[in-house]
JSON list of C-alpha atoms in Angstrom, two decimals:
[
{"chain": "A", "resi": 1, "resn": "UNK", "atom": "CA", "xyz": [0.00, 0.00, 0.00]},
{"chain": "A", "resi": 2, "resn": "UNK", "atom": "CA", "xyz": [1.42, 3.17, -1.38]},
{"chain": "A", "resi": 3, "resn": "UNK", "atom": "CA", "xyz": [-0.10, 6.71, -1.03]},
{"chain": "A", "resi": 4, "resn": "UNK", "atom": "CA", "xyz": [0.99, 8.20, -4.64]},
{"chain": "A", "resi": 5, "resn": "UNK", "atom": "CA", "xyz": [-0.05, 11.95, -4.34]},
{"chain": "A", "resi": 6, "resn": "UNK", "atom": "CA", "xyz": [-2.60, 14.24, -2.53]},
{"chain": "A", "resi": 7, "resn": "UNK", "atom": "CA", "xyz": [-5.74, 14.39, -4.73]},
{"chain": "A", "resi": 8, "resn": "UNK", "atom": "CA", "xyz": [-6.83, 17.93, -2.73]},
{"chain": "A", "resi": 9, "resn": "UNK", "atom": "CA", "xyz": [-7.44, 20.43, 0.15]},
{"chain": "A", "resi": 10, "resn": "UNK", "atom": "CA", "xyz": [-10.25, 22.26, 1.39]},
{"chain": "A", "resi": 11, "resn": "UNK", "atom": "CA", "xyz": [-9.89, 25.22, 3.37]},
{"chain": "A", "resi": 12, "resn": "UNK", "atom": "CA", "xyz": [-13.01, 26.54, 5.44]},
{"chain": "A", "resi": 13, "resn": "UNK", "atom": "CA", "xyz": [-13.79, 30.19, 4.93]},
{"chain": "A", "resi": 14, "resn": "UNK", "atom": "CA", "xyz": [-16.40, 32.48, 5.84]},
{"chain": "A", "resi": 15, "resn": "UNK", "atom": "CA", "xyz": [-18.06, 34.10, 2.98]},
{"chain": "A", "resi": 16, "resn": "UNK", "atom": "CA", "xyz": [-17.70, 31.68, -0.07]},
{"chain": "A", "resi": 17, "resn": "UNK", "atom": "CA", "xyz": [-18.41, 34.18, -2.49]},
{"chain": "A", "resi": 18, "resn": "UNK", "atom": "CA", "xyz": [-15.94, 36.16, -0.69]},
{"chain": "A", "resi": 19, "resn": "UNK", "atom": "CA", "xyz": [-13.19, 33.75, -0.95]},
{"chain": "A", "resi": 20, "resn": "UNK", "atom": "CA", "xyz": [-14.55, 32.52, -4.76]},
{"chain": "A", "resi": 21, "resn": "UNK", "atom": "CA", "xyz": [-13.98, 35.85, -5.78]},
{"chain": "A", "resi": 22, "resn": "UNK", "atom": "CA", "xyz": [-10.30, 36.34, -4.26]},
{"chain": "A", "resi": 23, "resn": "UNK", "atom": "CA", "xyz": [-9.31, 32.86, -5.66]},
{"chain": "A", "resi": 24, "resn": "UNK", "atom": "CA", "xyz": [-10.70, 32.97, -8.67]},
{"chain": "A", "resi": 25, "resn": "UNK", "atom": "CA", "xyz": [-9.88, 36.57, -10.19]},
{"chain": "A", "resi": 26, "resn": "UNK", "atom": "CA", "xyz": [-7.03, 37.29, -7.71]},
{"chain": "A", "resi": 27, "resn": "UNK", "atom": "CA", "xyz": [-5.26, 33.78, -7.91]},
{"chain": "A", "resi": 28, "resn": "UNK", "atom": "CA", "xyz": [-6.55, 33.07, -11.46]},
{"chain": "A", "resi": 29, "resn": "UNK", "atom": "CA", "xyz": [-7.47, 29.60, -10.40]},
{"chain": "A", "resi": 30, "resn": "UNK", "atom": "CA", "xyz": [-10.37, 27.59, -12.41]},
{"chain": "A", "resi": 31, "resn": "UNK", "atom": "CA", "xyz": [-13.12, 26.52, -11.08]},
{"chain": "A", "resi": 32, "resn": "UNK", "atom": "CA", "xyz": [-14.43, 22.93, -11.79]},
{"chain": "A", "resi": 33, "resn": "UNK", "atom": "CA", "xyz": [-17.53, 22.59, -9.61]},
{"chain": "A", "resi": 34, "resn": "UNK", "atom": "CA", "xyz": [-19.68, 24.68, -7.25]},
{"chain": "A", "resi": 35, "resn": "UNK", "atom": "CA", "xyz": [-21.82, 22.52, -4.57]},
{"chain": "A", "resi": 36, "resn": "UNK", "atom": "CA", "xyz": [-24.96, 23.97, -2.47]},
{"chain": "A", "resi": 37, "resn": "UNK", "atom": "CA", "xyz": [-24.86, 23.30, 0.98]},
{"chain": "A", "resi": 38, "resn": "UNK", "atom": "CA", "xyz": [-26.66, 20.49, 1.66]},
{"chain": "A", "resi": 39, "resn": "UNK", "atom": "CA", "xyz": [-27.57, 21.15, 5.26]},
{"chain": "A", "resi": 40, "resn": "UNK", "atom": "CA", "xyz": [-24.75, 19.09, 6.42]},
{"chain": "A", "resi": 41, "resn": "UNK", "atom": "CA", "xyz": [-21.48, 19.64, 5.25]},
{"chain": "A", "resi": 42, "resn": "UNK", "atom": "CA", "xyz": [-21.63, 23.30, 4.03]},
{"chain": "A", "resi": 43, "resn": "UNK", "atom": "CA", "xyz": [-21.49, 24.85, -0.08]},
{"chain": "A", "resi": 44, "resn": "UNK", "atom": "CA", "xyz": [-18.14, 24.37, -1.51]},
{"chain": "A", "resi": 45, "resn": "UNK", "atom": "CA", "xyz": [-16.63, 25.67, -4.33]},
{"chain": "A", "resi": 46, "resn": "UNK", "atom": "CA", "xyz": [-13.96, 23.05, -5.81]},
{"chain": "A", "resi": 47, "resn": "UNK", "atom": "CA", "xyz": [-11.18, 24.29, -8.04]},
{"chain": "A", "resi": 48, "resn": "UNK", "atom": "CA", "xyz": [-8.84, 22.25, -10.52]},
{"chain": "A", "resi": 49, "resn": "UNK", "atom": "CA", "xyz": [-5.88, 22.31, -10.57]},
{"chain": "A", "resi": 50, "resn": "UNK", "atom": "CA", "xyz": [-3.21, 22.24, -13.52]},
{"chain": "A", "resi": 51, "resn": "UNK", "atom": "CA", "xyz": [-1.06, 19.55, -11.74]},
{"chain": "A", "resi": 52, "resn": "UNK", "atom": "CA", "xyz": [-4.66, 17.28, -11.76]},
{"chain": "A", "resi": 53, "resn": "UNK", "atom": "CA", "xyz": [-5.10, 17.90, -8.36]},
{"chain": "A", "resi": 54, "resn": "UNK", "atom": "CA", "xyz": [-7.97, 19.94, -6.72]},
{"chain": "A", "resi": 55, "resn": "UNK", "atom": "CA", "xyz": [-8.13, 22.77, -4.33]},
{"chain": "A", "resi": 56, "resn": "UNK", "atom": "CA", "xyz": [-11.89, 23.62, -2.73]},
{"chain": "A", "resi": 57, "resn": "UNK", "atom": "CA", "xyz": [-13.58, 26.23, 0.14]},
{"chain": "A", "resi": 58, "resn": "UNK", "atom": "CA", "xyz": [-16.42, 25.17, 2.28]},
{"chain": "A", "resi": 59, "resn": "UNK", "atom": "CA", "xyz": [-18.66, 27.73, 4.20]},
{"chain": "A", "resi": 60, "resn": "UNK", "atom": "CA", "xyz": [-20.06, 25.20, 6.68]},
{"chain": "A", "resi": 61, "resn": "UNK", "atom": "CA", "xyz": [-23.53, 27.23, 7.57]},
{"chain": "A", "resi": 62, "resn": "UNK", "atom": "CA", "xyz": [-23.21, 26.29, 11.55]},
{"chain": "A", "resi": 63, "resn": "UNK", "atom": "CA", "xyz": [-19.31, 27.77, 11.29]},
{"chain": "A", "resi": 64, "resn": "UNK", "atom": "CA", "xyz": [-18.20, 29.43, 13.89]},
{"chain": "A", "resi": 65, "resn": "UNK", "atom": "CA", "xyz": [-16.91, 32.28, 11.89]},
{"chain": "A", "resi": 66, "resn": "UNK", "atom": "CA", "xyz": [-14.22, 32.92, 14.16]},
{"chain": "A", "resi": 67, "resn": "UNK", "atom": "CA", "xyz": [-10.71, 34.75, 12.25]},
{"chain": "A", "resi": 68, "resn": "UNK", "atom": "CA", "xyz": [-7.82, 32.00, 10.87]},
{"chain": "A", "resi": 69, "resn": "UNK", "atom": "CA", "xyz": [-4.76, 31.67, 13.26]},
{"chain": "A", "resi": 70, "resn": "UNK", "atom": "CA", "xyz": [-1.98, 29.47, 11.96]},
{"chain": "A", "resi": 71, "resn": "UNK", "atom": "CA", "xyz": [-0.84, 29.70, 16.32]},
{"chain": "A", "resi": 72, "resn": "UNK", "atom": "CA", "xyz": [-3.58, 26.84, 16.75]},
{"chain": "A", "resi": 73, "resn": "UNK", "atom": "CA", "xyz": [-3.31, 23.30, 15.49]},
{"chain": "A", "resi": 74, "resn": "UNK", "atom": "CA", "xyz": [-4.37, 22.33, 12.06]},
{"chain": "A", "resi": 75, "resn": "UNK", "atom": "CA", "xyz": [-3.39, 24.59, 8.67]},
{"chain": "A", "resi": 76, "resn": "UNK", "atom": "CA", "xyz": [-0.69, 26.64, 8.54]},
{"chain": "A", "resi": 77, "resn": "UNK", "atom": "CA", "xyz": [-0.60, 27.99, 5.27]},
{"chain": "A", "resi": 78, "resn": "UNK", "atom": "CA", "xyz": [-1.30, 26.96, 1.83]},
{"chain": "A", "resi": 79, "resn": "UNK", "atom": "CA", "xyz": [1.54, 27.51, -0.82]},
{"chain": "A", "resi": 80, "resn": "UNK", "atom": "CA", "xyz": [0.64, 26.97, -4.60]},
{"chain": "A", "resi": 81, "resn": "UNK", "atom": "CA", "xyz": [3.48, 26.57, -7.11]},
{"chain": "A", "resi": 82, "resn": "UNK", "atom": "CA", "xyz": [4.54, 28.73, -10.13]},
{"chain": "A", "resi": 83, "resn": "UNK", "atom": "CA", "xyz": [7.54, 28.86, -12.44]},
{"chain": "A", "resi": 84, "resn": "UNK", "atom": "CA", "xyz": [10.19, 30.77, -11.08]},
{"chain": "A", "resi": 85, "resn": "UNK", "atom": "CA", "xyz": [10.61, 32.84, -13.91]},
{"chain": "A", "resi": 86, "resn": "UNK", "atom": "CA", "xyz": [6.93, 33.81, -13.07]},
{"chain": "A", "resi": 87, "resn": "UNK", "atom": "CA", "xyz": [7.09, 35.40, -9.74]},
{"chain": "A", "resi": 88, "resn": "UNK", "atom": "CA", "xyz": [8.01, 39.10, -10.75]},
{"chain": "A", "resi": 89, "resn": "UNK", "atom": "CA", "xyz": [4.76, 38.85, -12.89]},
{"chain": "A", "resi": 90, "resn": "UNK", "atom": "CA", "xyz": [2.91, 37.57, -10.04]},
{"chain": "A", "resi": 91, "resn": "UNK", "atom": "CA", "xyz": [4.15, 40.05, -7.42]},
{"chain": "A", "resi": 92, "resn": "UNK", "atom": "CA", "xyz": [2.98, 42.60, -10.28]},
{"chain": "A", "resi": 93, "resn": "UNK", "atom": "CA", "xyz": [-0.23, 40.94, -10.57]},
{"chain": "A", "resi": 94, "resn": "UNK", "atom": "CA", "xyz": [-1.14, 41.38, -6.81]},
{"chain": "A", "resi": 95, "resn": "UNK", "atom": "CA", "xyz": [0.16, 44.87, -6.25]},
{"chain": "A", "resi": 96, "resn": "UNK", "atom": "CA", "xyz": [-2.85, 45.31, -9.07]},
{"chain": "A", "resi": 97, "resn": "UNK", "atom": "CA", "xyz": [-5.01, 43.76, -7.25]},
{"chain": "A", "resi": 98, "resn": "UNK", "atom": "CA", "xyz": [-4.53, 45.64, -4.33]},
{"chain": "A", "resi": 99, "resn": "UNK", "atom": "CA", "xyz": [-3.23, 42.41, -2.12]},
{"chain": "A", "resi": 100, "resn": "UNK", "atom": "CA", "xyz": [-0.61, 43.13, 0.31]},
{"chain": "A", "resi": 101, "resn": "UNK", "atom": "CA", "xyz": [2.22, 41.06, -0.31]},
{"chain": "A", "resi": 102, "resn": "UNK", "atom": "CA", "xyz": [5.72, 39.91, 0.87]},
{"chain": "A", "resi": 103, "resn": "UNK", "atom": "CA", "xyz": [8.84, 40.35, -1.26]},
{"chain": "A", "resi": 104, "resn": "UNK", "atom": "CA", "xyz": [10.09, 37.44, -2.62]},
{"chain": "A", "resi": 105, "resn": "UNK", "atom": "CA", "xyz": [12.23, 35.58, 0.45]},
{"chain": "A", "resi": 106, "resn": "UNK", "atom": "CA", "xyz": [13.75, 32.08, 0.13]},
{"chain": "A", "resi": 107, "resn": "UNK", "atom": "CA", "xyz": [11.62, 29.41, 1.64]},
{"chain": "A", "resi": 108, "resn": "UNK", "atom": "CA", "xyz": [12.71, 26.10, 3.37]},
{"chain": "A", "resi": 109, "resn": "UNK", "atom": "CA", "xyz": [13.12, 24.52, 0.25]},
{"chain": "A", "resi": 110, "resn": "UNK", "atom": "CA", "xyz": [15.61, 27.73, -0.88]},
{"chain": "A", "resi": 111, "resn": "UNK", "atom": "CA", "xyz": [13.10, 28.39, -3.41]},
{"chain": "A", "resi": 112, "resn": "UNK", "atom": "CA", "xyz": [12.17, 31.81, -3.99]},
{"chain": "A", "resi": 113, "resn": "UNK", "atom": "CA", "xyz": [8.35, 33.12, -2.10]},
{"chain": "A", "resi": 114, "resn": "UNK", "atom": "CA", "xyz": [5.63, 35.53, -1.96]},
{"chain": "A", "resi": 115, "resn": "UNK", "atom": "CA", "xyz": [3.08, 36.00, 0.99]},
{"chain": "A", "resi": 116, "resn": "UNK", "atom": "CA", "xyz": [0.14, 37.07, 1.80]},
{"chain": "A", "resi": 117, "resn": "UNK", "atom": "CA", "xyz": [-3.51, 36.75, 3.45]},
{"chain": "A", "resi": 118, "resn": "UNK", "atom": "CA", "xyz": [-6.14, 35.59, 1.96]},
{"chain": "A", "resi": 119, "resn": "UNK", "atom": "CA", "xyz": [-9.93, 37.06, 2.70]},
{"chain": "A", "resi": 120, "resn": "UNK", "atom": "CA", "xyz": [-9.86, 34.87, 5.99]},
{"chain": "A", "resi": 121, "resn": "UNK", "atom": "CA", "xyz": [-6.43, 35.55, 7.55]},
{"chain": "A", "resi": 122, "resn": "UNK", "atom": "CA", "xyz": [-5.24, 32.04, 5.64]},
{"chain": "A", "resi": 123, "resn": "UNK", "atom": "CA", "xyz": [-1.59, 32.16, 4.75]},
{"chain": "A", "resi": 124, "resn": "UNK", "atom": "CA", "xyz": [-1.02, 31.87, 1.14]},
{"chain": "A", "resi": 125, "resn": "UNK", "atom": "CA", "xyz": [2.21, 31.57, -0.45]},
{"chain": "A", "resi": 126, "resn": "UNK", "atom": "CA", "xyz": [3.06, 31.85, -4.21]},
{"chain": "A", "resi": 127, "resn": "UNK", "atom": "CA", "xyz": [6.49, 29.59, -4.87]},
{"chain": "A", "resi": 128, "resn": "UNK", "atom": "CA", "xyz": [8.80, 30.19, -7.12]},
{"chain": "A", "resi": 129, "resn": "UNK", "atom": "CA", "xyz": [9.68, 26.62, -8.61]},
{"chain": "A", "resi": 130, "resn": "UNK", "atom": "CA", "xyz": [13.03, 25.59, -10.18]},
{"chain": "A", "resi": 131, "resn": "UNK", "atom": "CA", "xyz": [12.95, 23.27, -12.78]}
]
């Protein structure tokens, strides 16, 4: 038994419009399917990814709607991958956008990054890959 990738993540949020909105125009991402809540498990939005993997928000409607903190266990941060070559563009891209940002700083990996918040206080990083 082998685990051979990680198919996707969800990150709670919310306002899901909210967060659609900042993922989708800011982020550029695509979406691939948008599911009403259900009365259980919240709406989601589910994105695909280039890679074949997926990336999704849920806006569970008994949330507690408190603000992210990376302090308390569970997420951290969220860090989706671009060329290198890419990330002067990008930094470009969110300075339009009006999204405070990081400058590029080298990451565990040594790899080049840019930070900021998303609508929710979630950490999301934009890294520079190597090929």
């Amino acid at each position: 038994m082998t685990i051979t990738g990680l198919h996707h993540t969800m990150l709670t949020v919310n306002d899901l419009e909210r967060s659609t909105e900042f993922y989708e125009r800011v982020l550029g991402l695509q979406r691939f399917r948008a599911i009403p809540d259900d009365g259980r498990v919240g709406a989601k939005v589910i994105f695909s990814l280039p890679d074949g993997n997926f990336f999704a928000i849920v806006e569970h409607s008994r949330g507690d709607r408190s603000t992210f903190n990376e302090m308390r266990t569970g997420l951290d941060h969220i860090s989706f991958s671009v060329p290198a070559s890419e990330l002067d563009t990008w930094q470009k891209r969110l300075r339009e956008a009006g999204i405070g940002q990081s400058e590029p700083a080298p990451a565990a990996s040594g790899e080049l990054v840019i930070m900021m918040r998303d609508p929710d206080n979630i950490q999301v990083q934009i890294l520079g890959r190597r090929p």
